[in-house]
Short mmCIF file of C-alpha atoms in Angstrom, two decimals:
data_model
loop_
_atom_site.label_atom_id
_atom_site.label_comp_id
_atom_site.label_asym_id
_atom_site.label_seq_id
_atom_site.Cartn_x
_atom_site.Cartn_y
_atom_site.Cartn_z
CA LEU A 22 23.01 52.13 -46.56
CA LEU A 23 21.31 50.02 -49.24
CA GLU A 24 21.61 52.85 -51.79
CA ARG A 25 25.33 53.22 -51.10
CA GLN A 26 25.81 49.52 -51.82
CA ASN A 27 23.71 49.98 -54.98
CA ILE A 28 21.13 47.50 -53.71
CA GLY A 29 18.19 49.82 -53.00
CA ASN A 30 17.33 50.91 -56.52
CA ALA A 31 14.41 49.43 -58.43
CA SER A 32 16.60 47.72 -61.03
CA SER A 33 18.14 45.20 -58.63
CA PRO A 34 15.49 43.41 -56.50
CA LEU A 35 17.38 40.11 -56.77
CA ARG A 36 20.58 41.67 -55.44
CA ARG A 37 18.65 43.19 -52.52
CA ALA A 38 17.08 39.83 -51.63
CA GLU A 39 20.49 38.13 -51.78
CA HIS A 40 21.96 40.81 -49.51
CA LEU A 41 19.18 40.41 -46.93
CA ARG A 42 19.46 36.59 -47.03
CA SER A 43 23.23 36.71 -46.45
CA ARG A 44 22.85 39.05 -43.46
CA HIS A 45 20.06 36.92 -41.97
CA ASN A 46 21.99 33.63 -42.12
CA ARG A 47 25.32 34.77 -40.74
CA PRO A 48 26.33 33.48 -37.27
CA PRO A 49 25.93 35.75 -34.23
CA ALA A 50 28.88 37.91 -33.18
CA GLN A 51 28.93 36.44 -29.66
CA ALA A 52 27.53 33.38 -27.88
CA PRO A 53 23.89 33.79 -26.77
CA ARG A 54 23.15 34.03 -23.06
CA LYS A 55 20.15 31.74 -23.24
CA SER A 56 19.33 28.73 -25.33
CA SER A 57 17.78 30.08 -28.51
CA PRO A 58 17.25 28.82 -32.07
CA GLN A 59 20.68 30.23 -33.00
CA ALA A 60 22.34 28.34 -30.13
CA ARG A 61 20.62 25.13 -31.24
CA ARG A 62 22.23 25.50 -34.66
CA PHE A 63 25.67 25.71 -33.03
CA PRO A 64 25.91 22.87 -30.47
CA GLN A 65 29.41 23.92 -29.39
CA LEU A 66 27.87 27.04 -27.81
CA ARG A 67 25.51 25.03 -25.57
CA LYS A 68 26.45 23.81 -22.12
CA GLN A 69 26.20 20.06 -21.64
CA VAL A 70 23.53 19.66 -18.94
CA PRO A 71 22.11 16.23 -17.99
CA GLN A 72 18.51 15.73 -19.04
CA THR A 73 16.39 16.42 -15.96
CA GLU A 74 12.69 16.84 -15.55
CA LYS A 75 12.65 18.68 -12.22
CA GLN A 76 15.22 20.36 -10.05
CA GLU A 77 14.15 21.74 -6.67
CA THR A 78 15.72 22.60 -3.34
CA ARG A 79 14.72 20.96 -0.08
CA LYS A 80 15.88 21.52 3.48
CA LEU A 81 17.52 18.51 5.11
CA SER A 82 16.01 18.05 8.58
CA GLN A 83 17.98 17.42 11.76
CA SER A 84 17.02 13.75 11.43
CA LEU A 85 18.68 13.74 7.96
CA SER A 86 15.44 13.33 6.01
CA PHE A 87 13.42 15.32 3.49
CA ASN A 88 10.10 14.91 1.68
CA TYR A 89 9.76 14.96 -2.10
CA GLN A 90 6.78 13.85 -4.23
CA ARG A 91 4.89 12.13 -1.35
CA GLN A 92 8.01 10.17 -0.46
CA LEU A 93 10.34 10.33 2.51
CA PHE A 94 14.05 10.22 1.69
CA LEU A 95 16.66 9.41 4.32
CA VAL A 96 20.33 10.27 4.06
CA PRO A 97 22.62 7.82 5.89
CA ASP A 98 23.97 9.04 9.22
CA THR A 99 27.70 9.68 8.74
CA GLU A 100 30.05 12.39 9.97
CA GLU A 101 29.84 14.18 6.61
CA THR A 102 26.06 14.09 6.38
CA ARG A 103 25.53 15.18 10.01
CA LEU A 104 27.19 18.46 9.07
CA LEU A 105 24.54 18.96 6.36
CA ALA A 106 21.60 18.83 8.80
CA GLY A 107 19.47 21.96 8.41
CA GLN A 108 21.05 22.93 5.08
CA ARG A 109 19.51 23.09 1.61
CA LEU A 110 19.90 20.23 -0.87
CA THR A 111 19.27 20.21 -4.60
CA VAL A 112 16.82 17.42 -5.43
CA ILE A 113 16.98 16.30 -9.06
CA GLU A 114 14.40 14.03 -10.67
CA LEU A 115 15.82 12.51 -13.84
CA SER A 116 13.75 11.71 -16.91
CA ASP A 117 13.71 7.99 -16.01
CA GLY A 118 12.10 8.74 -12.60
CA THR A 119 15.14 8.31 -10.36
CA VAL A 120 15.72 10.93 -7.68
CA GLN A 121 19.13 12.28 -6.72
CA ALA A 122 20.12 14.66 -3.94
CA ARG A 123 23.18 16.88 -4.22
CA HIS A 124 24.87 19.32 -1.89
CA ALA A 125 27.56 21.58 -3.34
CA GLY A 126 27.64 19.34 -6.41
CA LYS A 127 28.31 16.18 -4.40
CA LEU A 128 25.88 13.28 -4.85
CA LEU A 129 24.38 11.98 -1.59
CA PRO A 130 23.22 8.38 -1.04
CA LEU A 131 19.47 8.08 -0.41
CA THR A 132 16.96 5.59 0.95
CA ARG A 133 13.36 6.08 -0.25
CA PHE A 134 10.19 5.36 1.73
CA SER A 135 6.91 5.88 -0.12
CA LYS A 136 3.99 7.21 1.93
CA ASP A 137 1.53 5.44 -0.35
CA ASP A 138 3.05 2.06 0.55
CA ALA A 139 2.90 2.71 4.31
CA GLU A 140 -0.53 1.14 4.80
CA ILE A 141 -0.68 -1.47 7.58
CA THR A 142 -3.37 -4.06 7.10
CA GLN A 143 -5.57 -5.27 9.94
CA GLY A 144 -4.31 -8.83 9.37
CA ALA A 145 -0.74 -7.73 10.06
CA ILE A 146 -1.81 -6.12 13.34
CA VAL A 147 -3.75 -9.20 14.48
CA SER A 148 -0.93 -11.62 13.61
CA ASN A 149 1.71 -9.53 15.41
CA LYS A 150 0.82 -8.93 19.08
CA HIS A 151 3.73 -6.54 19.66
CA LEU A 152 2.73 -4.41 16.71
CA ALA A 153 -0.85 -4.12 17.96
CA GLY A 154 0.36 -3.01 21.42
CA ALA A 155 2.78 -0.48 19.98
CA LEU A 156 0.15 1.01 17.69
CA GLN A 157 -2.30 1.29 20.59
CA VAL A 158 0.28 3.18 22.69
CA ILE A 159 0.92 5.55 19.77
CA LYS A 160 -2.83 6.10 19.30
CA ASP A 161 -3.30 6.87 23.01
CA ARG A 162 -0.42 9.36 23.04
CA LEU A 163 -1.81 11.14 19.98
CA ALA A 164 -5.22 11.36 21.64
CA GLU A 165 -3.63 12.92 24.76
CA LYS A 166 -1.72 15.33 22.58
CA ASP A 167 -4.93 16.32 20.77
CA VAL A 168 -6.73 16.98 24.08
CA ALA A 169 -3.86 19.20 25.24
CA LYS A 170 -3.88 21.03 21.92
CA LEU A 171 -7.65 21.45 22.06
CA ALA A 172 -7.33 23.21 25.41
CA LYS A 173 -4.89 25.71 23.89
CA LEU A 174 -6.99 26.52 20.81
CA ARG A 175 -8.97 29.74 20.87
CA THR A 176 -11.17 29.79 17.78
CA LYS A 177 -14.19 27.60 17.18
CA ARG A 178 -12.94 26.79 13.68
CA ASP A 179 -9.65 25.35 14.99
CA LYS A 180 -11.52 23.29 17.59
CA ARG A 181 -13.93 21.98 14.96
CA LEU A 182 -11.07 20.98 12.64
CA LEU A 183 -9.27 19.18 15.46
CA GLU A 184 -12.47 17.35 16.44
CA GLN A 185 -12.93 16.23 12.81
CA ARG A 186 -9.36 14.95 12.74
CA ARG A 187 -9.88 13.04 15.98
CA ALA A 188 -13.05 11.47 14.57
CA ARG A 189 -11.20 10.31 11.46
CA VAL A 190 -8.38 8.75 13.48
CA ALA A 191 -10.68 6.97 15.94
#
């Protein structure tokens, strides 16, 4: 091919270099499927996607909640959102740290509860008599549940792990 175009002979190395440079720099015949260096040179070929750091799917529970990044997110209880219970949501974390949930492209309102902030101090329990009573009832029920679970366990390892958990809670 180069000889037919009179580029491949020894007398014209500059013409051959010019030919190779022109072929290398021409635009692609069709739009690339993935973002590549060529697509970056032609911004009209790129899709406009919002800048996101993470995009994952989560299952919305029957209580209209899901966990993401050690946080509990609640979706308000409406007729529309009740239909989404048990379905998959797309959870998007933007570059500024905000979290969005979408289903079929529709943005859902969220309320965030951080698990790290859920610590109850001893002073709050002492100052609130109702809170102390409620927490004691919860603790007793969990202990009963652990005893019932311990009776059902078969392996020594499972029993040991449950005993360690009970010791940490007590």
